[in-house]
């Protein structure tokens, strides 16, 4: 198995863990109130969707392709899109849909924590 294929599988695993995290949190908050559950889903999406966009930019560069400085620009552009889309999604969730702040913030923070902790746990499993 090539190194680039392993990294793609690793990134997909982290994205899947993030997806499962905010869906479970949304379901738990939905037990209290449907508005809270939807707010948690919006918060999770505000953290997860920008990560998916960033991964699309990162996956464009495979091992063996001539890069000549494109990696740095692609990384920078992906990171700018990630931050801007996070801000836009959070503002839309709060202003347009009237999401409740606490479940939105907790779900967003949980997905970010999974993004930080999951690589360390996955790499130390064996």
XYZ file of C-alpha atoms in Angstrom:
126
model
C 0.000 0.000 0.000
C 1.459 3.370 -0.974
C 2.029 6.114 1.560
C -0.380 8.528 -0.160
C -3.150 5.916 -0.176
C -2.568 5.294 3.544
C -2.841 9.025 4.260
C -6.112 9.278 2.327
C -7.559 6.390 4.349
C -6.317 8.029 7.546
C -7.969 11.352 6.646
C -11.207 9.565 5.730
C -11.156 7.804 9.092
C -10.771 11.098 10.953
C -13.560 12.687 8.896
C -15.808 9.691 9.585
C -15.106 9.933 13.328
C -16.000 13.614 13.237
C -19.228 12.875 11.378
C -20.228 10.196 13.877
C -19.376 12.541 16.753
C -21.662 15.373 15.734
C -24.491 13.060 14.656
C -24.464 11.365 18.076
C -24.278 14.718 19.872
C -27.126 16.027 17.734
C -29.220 12.969 18.553
C -28.538 13.348 22.271
C -29.511 17.027 22.214
C -32.605 16.159 20.165
C -33.804 14.088 23.123
C -34.092 17.347 25.068
C -35.589 19.431 22.265
C -35.643 19.242 18.476
C -34.307 22.800 18.202
C -31.354 21.873 20.374
C -30.678 18.788 18.251
C -30.753 20.771 15.022
C -28.521 23.414 16.586
C -25.990 20.736 17.502
C -26.124 19.373 13.953
C -25.502 22.870 12.575
C -22.534 23.271 14.920
C -21.078 19.937 13.868
C -21.566 20.747 10.197
C -19.851 24.116 10.710
C -16.734 22.256 11.842
C -16.966 19.173 9.598
C -17.815 20.623 6.179
C -14.817 23.007 6.140
C -12.581 20.039 6.978
C -14.010 18.162 4.003
C -13.302 21.155 1.754
C -9.749 21.351 3.078
C -9.210 17.625 2.489
C -10.356 18.003 -1.112
C -7.640 20.619 -1.608
C -5.071 18.424 0.154
C -5.959 15.277 -1.841
C -5.315 17.067 -5.119
C -1.584 16.525 -4.618
C -0.610 12.872 -4.866
C 2.800 11.352 -4.431
C 4.809 11.471 -7.628
C 3.136 14.571 -9.079
C 5.403 17.511 -9.876
C 4.426 20.238 -7.429
C 6.699 23.282 -7.926
C 5.220 25.372 -5.121
C 1.595 24.422 -5.685
C 1.360 22.578 -2.357
C 1.943 25.717 -0.295
C -0.591 27.741 -2.292
C -3.132 24.947 -2.214
C -2.665 24.558 1.539
C -3.039 28.308 2.107
C -6.116 28.547 -0.121
C -7.664 25.497 1.554
C -7.036 26.945 4.998
C -8.533 30.326 4.052
C -11.615 28.595 2.621
C -11.851 26.469 5.760
C -11.825 29.460 8.117
C -14.190 31.557 6.003
C -16.667 28.729 5.500
C -16.638 27.987 9.244
C -17.454 31.611 10.018
C -20.174 31.766 7.363
C -21.776 28.503 8.504
C -21.802 29.577 12.159
C -23.272 33.000 11.316
C -25.935 31.427 9.106
C -26.827 28.908 11.805
C -27.134 31.583 14.487
C -28.618 34.463 12.499
C -30.742 32.815 9.817
C -31.883 29.593 11.468
C -31.908 30.901 15.042
C -29.822 28.058 16.444
C -29.349 27.733 20.186
C -25.777 28.718 21.058
C -24.926 26.087 23.691
C -25.543 22.902 21.648
C -24.129 24.584 18.538
C -20.936 25.521 20.355
C -20.565 22.180 22.120
C -20.981 20.193 18.919
C -18.532 22.460 17.072
C -16.001 22.163 19.887
C -16.441 18.379 20.062
C -15.694 17.979 16.354
C -12.605 20.185 16.699
C -11.412 18.126 19.681
C -11.899 14.905 17.685
C -9.826 16.477 14.910
C -6.990 17.053 17.396
C -7.215 13.838 19.436
C -8.129 11.235 16.788
C -4.765 11.217 14.951
C -2.895 10.548 18.184
C -5.261 7.728 19.161
C -5.253 6.156 15.688
C -1.446 6.283 15.431
C -0.939 4.720 18.872
C -3.328 1.786 18.426
C -0.683 -0.736 17.568
